[in-house]
Amino acid sequence: MDASLYKEIKFIEQGGESSIDEIIEITKKQDKINEKTTKCLNQIPDKSSRKLKGSSLPQELLDFINLPGNHSLLIKGRPGTGKTIFSLSLIKELKNKQKCIYLTSRVSKRDILHQYPWLKEDELLTPGEEILRDLRLTTPSQAIKEIFDLLRSASCVVIDSWDYFAGLMSQEDRDKAEVSLISSACALGSFIIFVGEREEISSLDHLVDGIVNLQKIEIEGRLVREISLEKLRGVRIRRVKYIFTLHNGIFRCSKPWRWKLIPENQRKLSEQIPPKENGLLPSMIEGLDDILGGGWMKSSINLLEVYEGVGSRYISFLVPSGQAYLQRGGSLIDLPSSAFRGTDIVDNFVKGYISPEPELRLRFILPPPSAEKIGGKYVLPLYLKDPEEAANQFISYCEGLIRRSIDNTLYMIIGLDTLENELGPEGALEFLYHVGSWVKTNDVFCFVILKEGQKIPRRVVHLADTHFKIIPRGGGVIFYGIVPETGAMILETSFEEGYPKAQLIPID
């Protein structure tokens, strides 16, 4: 073993802090304490009030880095998975509480600041502080010495990448260095973060308190990023995987969310957005109009394919634009999915958002006996026995609503599962052919919902002018276009303003 490296590895023993054997005993005792902590955390309900607002990191990881007794974390992942951005995001989270140092062995400080300008914008770097240290020309023994010195003065040290230095050592030297670094962090009350590029399990996996793994996966040729929480001592891992993006050079994971029904007394009127000069209808989804070329086109059929596990979250695709359209005086007709009832839709998506209520401009079309049971001024029956006759009856309802619309246009929603349940797969397709032909010659914005598992022939996709898919992943929702073709995006919806607002975040 190199003499200088050996000297640094013996830091703890010779410094009188503690022997390696003693520290191993301390670690065993700490593991028992962490086991008890985990049991206590498992009994705590997952309340949103416990979440730290404004953070881009998984909640479990926030709990982990703030839990006394945790001193080491291993970040794993292949090149290009976002380990550097993620490491810097951890420093951002810890910066207000601790003195942090980031050691880079791969990229210069200048390049890091150029690639991630938010480091200065978020005041992560301030005059007089040297958070970034360049170790590219440093030998392993020099690096070990500097890390030991920094652990004495800094609360958190990030080594990016540890594998670079470890690859220059023998296996024996590497093992001893890792034990010594983690032991010194524990003895000094510091936090050490190793960034590695090997996915296979090594001795370091067993030594550290926490392990996260960043991965790139592919869905229909589209990049999707996932972070796996493989080990977090003392913390209950409620969700193992999260999807995330590196859009604009910033790490951001998608927190699990569900469609929220805002109490009526807290609702606010939906935004009243007029159609654009070229007749396009704004989607009211941040980031989608740019993909559509400005908005939804008249006389268009827009297909949304919904996969199992999305639940009601897909209505983020429809509700914001539908509410804004009604608020400005347009007419809307909805043959809803079998999962919804007309009265529920009025109570949950119209009242408090639209004023005055669109009594003459809104209709829900339901097959009997559902229409008779629900009743009300907004519900009309549709007798789904013969596809062509049912389509003609539906078109008749549409023509009446167009005459009541402020600009003689119509917003149309069709749930194909309802049609398939009543008419069968071929009958549902025939109904859609008839209605689709009428849509193409009228000023209608038509939205068709196709759910995973339906048996309607796949040739239905050829009717659509646009075709999007929405799938669940890692607690979040991934959205991407087939026509027009897009990369994968994260779909999120907020309710803070008193009405739903949706946005798409590219997965870069």
mmCIF file with all atom_site columns, C-alpha atoms in Angstrom, residues 79-240:
data_model
loop_
_atom_site.group_PDB
_atom_site.id
_atom_site.type_symbol
_atom_site.label_atom_id
_atom_site.label_alt_id
_atom_site.label_comp_id
_atom_site.label_asym_id
_atom_site.label_entity_id
_atom_site.label_seq_id
_atom_site.pdbx_PDB_ins_code
_atom_site.Cartn_x
_atom_site.Cartn_y
_atom_site.Cartn_z
_atom_site.occupancy
_atom_site.B_iso_or_equiv
_atom_site.pdbx_formal_charge
_atom_site.auth_seq_id
_atom_site.auth_comp_id
_atom_site.auth_asym_id
_atom_site.auth_atom_id
_atom_site.pdbx_PDB_model_num
ATOM 1   C CA . PRO A 1 79  ? -23.103 8.048  -17.073 1.00 0.00 ? 79  PRO A CA 1
ATOM 2   C CA . GLY A 1 80  ? -25.764 10.520 -18.161 1.00 0.00 ? 80  GLY A CA 1
ATOM 3   C CA . THR A 1 81  ? -28.364 9.549  -15.573 1.00 0.00 ? 81  THR A CA 1
ATOM 4   C CA . GLY A 1 82  ? -28.180 12.892 -13.735 1.00 0.00 ? 82  GLY A CA 1
ATOM 5   C CA . LYS A 1 83  ? -25.968 12.107 -10.748 1.00 0.00 ? 83  LYS A CA 1
ATOM 6   C CA . THR A 1 84  ? -24.160 15.461 -10.814 1.00 0.00 ? 84  THR A CA 1
ATOM 7   C CA . ILE A 1 85  ? -27.363 17.522 -10.957 1.00 0.00 ? 85  ILE A CA 1
ATOM 8   C CA . PHE A 1 86  ? -28.880 15.349 -8.242  1.00 0.00 ? 86  PHE A CA 1
ATOM 9   C CA . SER A 1 87  ? -25.802 15.798 -6.014  1.00 0.00 ? 87  SER A CA 1
ATOM 10  C CA . LEU A 1 88  ? -25.937 19.563 -6.436  1.00 0.00 ? 88  LEU A CA 1
ATOM 11  C CA . SER A 1 89  ? -29.657 19.473 -5.586  1.00 0.00 ? 89  SER A CA 1
ATOM 12  C CA . LEU A 1 90  ? -28.798 17.714 -2.328  1.00 0.00 ? 90  LEU A CA 1
ATOM 13  C CA . ILE A 1 91  ? -26.318 20.476 -1.516  1.00 0.00 ? 91  ILE A CA 1
ATOM 14  C CA . LYS A 1 92  ? -29.018 23.036 -2.264  1.00 0.00 ? 92  LYS A CA 1
ATOM 15  C CA . GLU A 1 93  ? -31.304 21.277 0.217   1.00 0.00 ? 93  GLU A CA 1
ATOM 16  C CA . LEU A 1 94  ? -28.608 21.174 2.902   1.00 0.00 ? 94  LEU A CA 1
ATOM 17  C CA . LYS A 1 95  ? -27.005 24.563 2.235   1.00 0.00 ? 95  LYS A CA 1
ATOM 18  C CA . ASN A 1 96  ? -29.091 26.578 4.709   1.00 0.00 ? 96  ASN A CA 1
ATOM 19  C CA . LYS A 1 97  ? -28.343 24.153 7.536   1.00 0.00 ? 97  LYS A CA 1
ATOM 20  C CA . GLN A 1 98  ? -24.822 22.939 6.878   1.00 0.00 ? 98  GLN A CA 1
ATOM 21  C CA . LYS A 1 99  ? -21.523 23.884 5.293   1.00 0.00 ? 99  LYS A CA 1
ATOM 22  C CA . CYS A 1 100 ? -21.272 21.787 2.137   1.00 0.00 ? 100 CYS A CA 1
ATOM 23  C CA . ILE A 1 101 ? -18.332 21.034 -0.151  1.00 0.00 ? 101 ILE A CA 1
ATOM 24  C CA . TYR A 1 102 ? -18.617 19.479 -3.617  1.00 0.00 ? 102 TYR A CA 1
ATOM 25  C CA . LEU A 1 103 ? -15.495 17.693 -4.900  1.00 0.00 ? 103 LEU A CA 1
ATOM 26  C CA . THR A 1 104 ? -15.390 17.080 -8.648  1.00 0.00 ? 104 THR A CA 1
ATOM 27  C CA . SER A 1 105 ? -12.987 14.697 -10.359 1.00 0.00 ? 105 SER A CA 1
ATOM 28  C CA . ARG A 1 106 ? -14.632 14.856 -13.788 1.00 0.00 ? 106 ARG A CA 1
ATOM 29  C CA . VAL A 1 107 ? -15.687 18.416 -14.693 1.00 0.00 ? 107 VAL A CA 1
ATOM 30  C CA . SER A 1 108 ? -14.070 21.794 -14.061 1.00 0.00 ? 108 SER A CA 1
ATOM 31  C CA . LYS A 1 109 ? -15.693 24.333 -11.754 1.00 0.00 ? 109 LYS A CA 1
ATOM 32  C CA . ARG A 1 110 ? -16.138 26.697 -14.701 1.00 0.00 ? 110 ARG A CA 1
ATOM 33  C CA . ASP A 1 111 ? -18.016 24.066 -16.708 1.00 0.00 ? 111 ASP A CA 1
ATOM 34  C CA . ILE A 1 112 ? -20.265 23.233 -13.754 1.00 0.00 ? 112 ILE A CA 1
ATOM 35  C CA . LEU A 1 113 ? -21.201 26.890 -13.306 1.00 0.00 ? 113 LEU A CA 1
ATOM 36  C CA . HIS A 1 114 ? -21.816 27.222 -17.050 1.00 0.00 ? 114 HIS A CA 1
ATOM 37  C CA . GLN A 1 115 ? -23.993 24.103 -17.228 1.00 0.00 ? 115 GLN A CA 1
ATOM 38  C CA . TYR A 1 116 ? -25.942 24.862 -14.050 1.00 0.00 ? 116 TYR A CA 1
ATOM 39  C CA . PRO A 1 117 ? -26.380 28.660 -13.777 1.00 0.00 ? 117 PRO A CA 1
ATOM 40  C CA . TRP A 1 118 ? -29.023 28.178 -11.066 1.00 0.00 ? 118 TRP A CA 1
ATOM 41  C CA . LEU A 1 119 ? -26.162 27.553 -8.623  1.00 0.00 ? 119 LEU A CA 1
ATOM 42  C CA . LYS A 1 120 ? -25.583 31.311 -8.613  1.00 0.00 ? 120 LYS A CA 1
ATOM 43  C CA . GLU A 1 121 ? -29.211 32.305 -9.171  1.00 0.00 ? 121 GLU A CA 1
ATOM 44  C CA . ASP A 1 122 ? -30.295 30.347 -6.072  1.00 0.00 ? 122 ASP A CA 1
ATOM 45  C CA . GLU A 1 123 ? -27.365 31.859 -4.139  1.00 0.00 ? 123 GLU A CA 1
ATOM 46  C CA . LEU A 1 124 ? -25.892 28.415 -3.634  1.00 0.00 ? 124 LEU A CA 1
ATOM 47  C CA . LEU A 1 125 ? -22.538 30.016 -4.343  1.00 0.00 ? 125 LEU A CA 1
ATOM 48  C CA . THR A 1 126 ? -21.815 33.228 -2.466  1.00 0.00 ? 126 THR A CA 1
ATOM 49  C CA . PRO A 1 127 ? -18.688 35.434 -2.425  1.00 0.00 ? 127 PRO A CA 1
ATOM 50  C CA . GLY A 1 128 ? -15.994 34.123 -0.126  1.00 0.00 ? 128 GLY A CA 1
ATOM 51  C CA . GLU A 1 129 ? -17.285 30.541 -0.162  1.00 0.00 ? 129 GLU A CA 1
ATOM 52  C CA . GLU A 1 130 ? -15.501 27.796 -2.049  1.00 0.00 ? 130 GLU A CA 1
ATOM 53  C CA . ILE A 1 131 ? -18.147 25.107 -2.295  1.00 0.00 ? 131 ILE A CA 1
ATOM 54  C CA . LEU A 1 132 ? -16.772 23.596 -5.519  1.00 0.00 ? 132 LEU A CA 1
ATOM 55  C CA . ARG A 1 133 ? -13.318 21.970 -5.412  1.00 0.00 ? 133 ARG A CA 1
ATOM 56  C CA . ASP A 1 134 ? -11.580 20.626 -8.541  1.00 0.00 ? 134 ASP A CA 1
ATOM 57  C CA . LEU A 1 135 ? -9.707  17.350 -7.865  1.00 0.00 ? 135 LEU A CA 1
ATOM 58  C CA . ARG A 1 136 ? -9.148  16.244 -11.448 1.00 0.00 ? 136 ARG A CA 1
ATOM 59  C CA . LEU A 1 137 ? -5.349  16.355 -11.173 1.00 0.00 ? 137 LEU A CA 1
ATOM 60  C CA . THR A 1 138 ? -5.245  14.974 -7.634  1.00 0.00 ? 138 THR A CA 1
ATOM 61  C CA . THR A 1 139 ? -3.808  11.555 -6.758  1.00 0.00 ? 139 THR A CA 1
ATOM 62  C CA . PRO A 1 140 ? -5.859  9.157  -4.601  1.00 0.00 ? 140 PRO A CA 1
ATOM 63  C CA . SER A 1 141 ? -3.625  9.770  -1.561  1.00 0.00 ? 141 SER A CA 1
ATOM 64  C CA . GLN A 1 142 ? -3.944  13.550 -1.947  1.00 0.00 ? 142 GLN A CA 1
ATOM 65  C CA . ALA A 1 143 ? -7.709  13.247 -2.400  1.00 0.00 ? 143 ALA A CA 1
ATOM 66  C CA . ILE A 1 144 ? -8.088  11.071 0.704   1.00 0.00 ? 144 ILE A CA 1
ATOM 67  C CA . LYS A 1 145 ? -6.083  13.592 2.742   1.00 0.00 ? 145 LYS A CA 1
ATOM 68  C CA . GLU A 1 146 ? -8.222  16.508 1.521   1.00 0.00 ? 146 GLU A CA 1
ATOM 69  C CA . ILE A 1 147 ? -11.458 14.627 2.206   1.00 0.00 ? 147 ILE A CA 1
ATOM 70  C CA . PHE A 1 148 ? -10.349 13.863 5.779   1.00 0.00 ? 148 PHE A CA 1
ATOM 71  C CA . ASP A 1 149 ? -9.447  17.534 6.283   1.00 0.00 ? 149 ASP A CA 1
ATOM 72  C CA . LEU A 1 150 ? -12.795 18.687 4.889   1.00 0.00 ? 150 LEU A CA 1
ATOM 73  C CA . LEU A 1 151 ? -14.759 16.297 7.101   1.00 0.00 ? 151 LEU A CA 1
ATOM 74  C CA . ARG A 1 152 ? -13.262 18.145 10.083  1.00 0.00 ? 152 ARG A CA 1
ATOM 75  C CA . SER A 1 153 ? -14.444 21.564 8.854   1.00 0.00 ? 153 SER A CA 1
ATOM 76  C CA . ALA A 1 154 ? -17.510 20.896 6.662   1.00 0.00 ? 154 ALA A CA 1
ATOM 77  C CA . SER A 1 155 ? -20.826 19.340 7.607   1.00 0.00 ? 155 SER A CA 1
ATOM 78  C CA . CYS A 1 156 ? -21.327 17.671 4.214   1.00 0.00 ? 156 CYS A CA 1
ATOM 79  C CA . VAL A 1 157 ? -18.819 16.501 1.592   1.00 0.00 ? 157 VAL A CA 1
ATOM 80  C CA . VAL A 1 158 ? -19.843 15.214 -1.853  1.00 0.00 ? 158 VAL A CA 1
ATOM 81  C CA . ILE A 1 159 ? -17.286 13.162 -3.824  1.00 0.00 ? 159 ILE A CA 1
ATOM 82  C CA . ASP A 1 160 ? -18.125 13.117 -7.551  1.00 0.00 ? 160 ASP A CA 1
ATOM 83  C CA . SER A 1 161 ? -17.001 10.647 -8.534  1.00 0.00 ? 161 SER A CA 1
ATOM 84  C CA . TRP A 1 162 ? -15.634 8.269  -5.932  1.00 0.00 ? 162 TRP A CA 1
ATOM 85  C CA . ASP A 1 163 ? -15.221 5.536  -8.550  1.00 0.00 ? 163 ASP A CA 1
ATOM 86  C CA . TYR A 1 164 ? -12.607 7.675  -10.307 1.00 0.00 ? 164 TYR A CA 1
ATOM 87  C CA . PHE A 1 165 ? -10.286 7.545  -7.293  1.00 0.00 ? 165 PHE A CA 1
ATOM 88  C CA . ALA A 1 166 ? -11.293 4.031  -6.277  1.00 0.00 ? 166 ALA A CA 1
ATOM 89  C CA . GLY A 1 167 ? -10.381 2.784  -9.741  1.00 0.00 ? 167 GLY A CA 1
ATOM 90  C CA . LEU A 1 168 ? -6.784  3.882  -9.150  1.00 0.00 ? 168 LEU A CA 1
ATOM 91  C CA . MET A 1 169 ? -6.490  1.862  -5.922  1.00 0.00 ? 169 MET A CA 1
ATOM 92  C CA . SER A 1 170 ? -6.158  -1.821 -5.199  1.00 0.00 ? 170 SER A CA 1
ATOM 93  C CA . GLN A 1 171 ? -9.285  -3.504 -3.834  1.00 0.00 ? 171 GLN A CA 1
ATOM 94  C CA . GLU A 1 172 ? -7.702  -3.731 -0.386  1.00 0.00 ? 172 GLU A CA 1
ATOM 95  C CA . ASP A 1 173 ? -6.815  -0.033 -0.353  1.00 0.00 ? 173 ASP A CA 1
ATOM 96  C CA . ARG A 1 174 ? -10.280 0.886  -1.591  1.00 0.00 ? 174 ARG A CA 1
ATOM 97  C CA . ASP A 1 175 ? -12.035 -1.138 1.115   1.00 0.00 ? 175 ASP A CA 1
ATOM 98  C CA . LYS A 1 176 ? -9.906  0.379  3.881   1.00 0.00 ? 176 LYS A CA 1
ATOM 99  C CA . ALA A 1 177 ? -10.348 3.901  2.511   1.00 0.00 ? 177 ALA A CA 1
ATOM 100 C CA . GLU A 1 178 ? -14.137 3.544  2.390   1.00 0.00 ? 178 GLU A CA 1
ATOM 101 C CA . VAL A 1 179 ? -14.325 2.209  5.960   1.00 0.00 ? 179 VAL A CA 1
ATOM 102 C CA . SER A 1 180 ? -12.093 5.019  7.209   1.00 0.00 ? 180 SER A CA 1
ATOM 103 C CA . LEU A 1 181 ? -14.002 7.784  5.406   1.00 0.00 ? 181 LEU A CA 1
ATOM 104 C CA . ILE A 1 182 ? -17.396 6.602  6.633   1.00 0.00 ? 182 ILE A CA 1
ATOM 105 C CA . SER A 1 183 ? -16.079 6.025  10.145  1.00 0.00 ? 183 SER A CA 1
ATOM 106 C CA . SER A 1 184 ? -14.555 9.501  10.308  1.00 0.00 ? 184 SER A CA 1
ATOM 107 C CA . ALA A 1 185 ? -17.803 11.072 9.079   1.00 0.00 ? 185 ALA A CA 1
ATOM 108 C CA . CYS A 1 186 ? -19.631 9.224  11.844  1.00 0.00 ? 186 CYS A CA 1
ATOM 109 C CA . ALA A 1 187 ? -17.088 10.194 14.505  1.00 0.00 ? 187 ALA A CA 1
ATOM 110 C CA . LEU A 1 188 ? -17.063 13.853 13.436  1.00 0.00 ? 188 LEU A CA 1
ATOM 111 C CA . GLY A 1 189 ? -20.831 14.135 12.944  1.00 0.00 ? 189 GLY A CA 1
ATOM 112 C CA . SER A 1 190 ? -20.432 14.963 9.242   1.00 0.00 ? 190 SER A CA 1
ATOM 113 C CA . PHE A 1 191 ? -22.292 13.708 6.177   1.00 0.00 ? 191 PHE A CA 1
ATOM 114 C CA . ILE A 1 192 ? -20.420 12.132 3.258   1.00 0.00 ? 192 ILE A CA 1
ATOM 115 C CA . ILE A 1 193 ? -21.943 11.468 -0.164  1.00 0.00 ? 193 ILE A CA 1
ATOM 116 C CA . PHE A 1 194 ? -20.273 9.094  -2.623  1.00 0.00 ? 194 PHE A CA 1
ATOM 117 C CA . VAL A 1 195 ? -21.158 9.360  -6.313  1.00 0.00 ? 195 VAL A CA 1
ATOM 118 C CA . GLY A 1 196 ? -20.514 6.108  -8.179  1.00 0.00 ? 196 GLY A CA 1
ATOM 119 C CA . GLU A 1 197 ? -20.954 4.836  -11.710 1.00 0.00 ? 197 GLU A CA 1
ATOM 120 C CA . ARG A 1 198 ? -21.179 1.090  -11.055 1.00 0.00 ? 198 ARG A CA 1
ATOM 121 C CA . GLU A 1 199 ? -24.606 -0.476 -10.683 1.00 0.00 ? 199 GLU A CA 1
ATOM 122 C CA . GLU A 1 200 ? -23.339 -3.772 -9.305  1.00 0.00 ? 200 GLU A CA 1
ATOM 123 C CA . ILE A 1 201 ? -23.268 -4.267 -5.541  1.00 0.00 ? 201 ILE A CA 1
ATOM 124 C CA . SER A 1 202 ? -19.928 -3.609 -3.833  1.00 0.00 ? 202 SER A CA 1
ATOM 125 C CA . SER A 1 203 ? -18.679 -3.529 -0.250  1.00 0.00 ? 203 SER A CA 1
ATOM 126 C CA . LEU A 1 204 ? -19.546 0.186  -0.125  1.00 0.00 ? 204 LEU A CA 1
ATOM 127 C CA . ASP A 1 205 ? -23.252 -0.675 -0.472  1.00 0.00 ? 205 ASP A CA 1
ATOM 128 C CA . HIS A 1 206 ? -23.119 -2.450 2.879   1.00 0.00 ? 206 HIS A CA 1
ATOM 129 C CA . LEU A 1 207 ? -21.257 0.367  4.629   1.00 0.00 ? 207 LEU A CA 1
ATOM 130 C CA . VAL A 1 208 ? -23.337 3.421  3.726   1.00 0.00 ? 208 VAL A CA 1
ATOM 131 C CA . ASP A 1 209 ? -26.554 4.465  5.464   1.00 0.00 ? 209 ASP A CA 1
ATOM 132 C CA . GLY A 1 210 ? -28.413 5.170  2.220   1.00 0.00 ? 210 GLY A CA 1
ATOM 133 C CA . ILE A 1 211 ? -28.393 4.212  -1.468  1.00 0.00 ? 211 ILE A CA 1
ATOM 134 C CA . VAL A 1 212 ? -30.222 5.814  -4.379  1.00 0.00 ? 212 VAL A CA 1
ATOM 135 C CA . ASN A 1 213 ? -29.970 4.642  -7.979  1.00 0.00 ? 213 ASN A CA 1
ATOM 136 C CA . LEU A 1 214 ? -30.632 6.913  -10.963 1.00 0.00 ? 214 LEU A CA 1
ATOM 137 C CA . GLN A 1 215 ? -31.696 5.190  -14.177 1.00 0.00 ? 215 GLN A CA 1
ATOM 138 C CA . LYS A 1 216 ? -32.666 5.918  -17.765 1.00 0.00 ? 216 LYS A CA 1
ATOM 139 C CA . ILE A 1 217 ? -35.403 3.713  -19.202 1.00 0.00 ? 217 ILE A CA 1
ATOM 140 C CA . GLU A 1 218 ? -37.218 3.704  -22.533 1.00 0.00 ? 218 GLU A CA 1
ATOM 141 C CA . ILE A 1 219 ? -40.957 3.745  -23.209 1.00 0.00 ? 219 ILE A CA 1
ATOM 142 C CA . GLU A 1 220 ? -41.860 3.447  -26.893 1.00 0.00 ? 220 GLU A CA 1
ATOM 143 C CA . GLY A 1 221 ? -38.516 4.964  -27.843 1.00 0.00 ? 221 GLY A CA 1
ATOM 144 C CA . ARG A 1 222 ? -38.870 7.847  -25.387 1.00 0.00 ? 222 ARG A CA 1
ATOM 145 C CA . LEU A 1 223 ? -36.503 8.691  -22.556 1.00 0.00 ? 223 LEU A CA 1
ATOM 146 C CA . VAL A 1 224 ? -37.920 8.342  -19.043 1.00 0.00 ? 224 VAL A CA 1
ATOM 147 C CA . ARG A 1 225 ? -35.844 8.925  -15.915 1.00 0.00 ? 225 ARG A CA 1
ATOM 148 C CA . GLU A 1 226 ? -36.367 7.078  -12.627 1.00 0.00 ? 226 GLU A CA 1
ATOM 149 C CA . ILE A 1 227 ? -34.793 7.318  -9.201  1.00 0.00 ? 227 ILE A CA 1
ATOM 150 C CA . SER A 1 228 ? -34.906 4.214  -6.994  1.00 0.00 ? 228 SER A CA 1
ATOM 151 C CA . LEU A 1 229 ? -34.650 4.500  -3.216  1.00 0.00 ? 229 LEU A CA 1
ATOM 152 C CA . GLU A 1 230 ? -32.824 1.263  -2.482  1.00 0.00 ? 230 GLU A CA 1
ATOM 153 C CA . LYS A 1 231 ? -31.848 1.852  1.143   1.00 0.00 ? 231 LYS A CA 1
ATOM 154 C CA . LEU A 1 232 ? -32.515 4.666  3.623   1.00 0.00 ? 232 LEU A CA 1
ATOM 155 C CA . ARG A 1 233 ? -31.740 3.647  7.197   1.00 0.00 ? 233 ARG A CA 1
ATOM 156 C CA . GLY A 1 234 ? -34.262 4.832  9.743   1.00 0.00 ? 234 GLY A CA 1
ATOM 157 C CA . VAL A 1 235 ? -36.778 5.975  7.126   1.00 0.00 ? 235 VAL A CA 1
ATOM 158 C CA . ARG A 1 236 ? -39.938 4.303  5.942   1.00 0.00 ? 236 ARG A CA 1
ATOM 159 C CA . ILE A 1 237 ? -39.758 4.084  2.133   1.00 0.00 ? 237 ILE A CA 1
ATOM 160 C CA . ARG A 1 238 ? -43.354 4.587  1.055   1.00 0.00 ? 238 ARG A CA 1
ATOM 161 C CA . ARG A 1 239 ? -42.551 4.587  -2.652  1.00 0.00 ? 239 ARG A CA 1
ATOM 162 C CA . VAL A 1 240 ? -39.470 2.877  -4.064  1.00 0.00 ? 240 VAL A CA 1
#
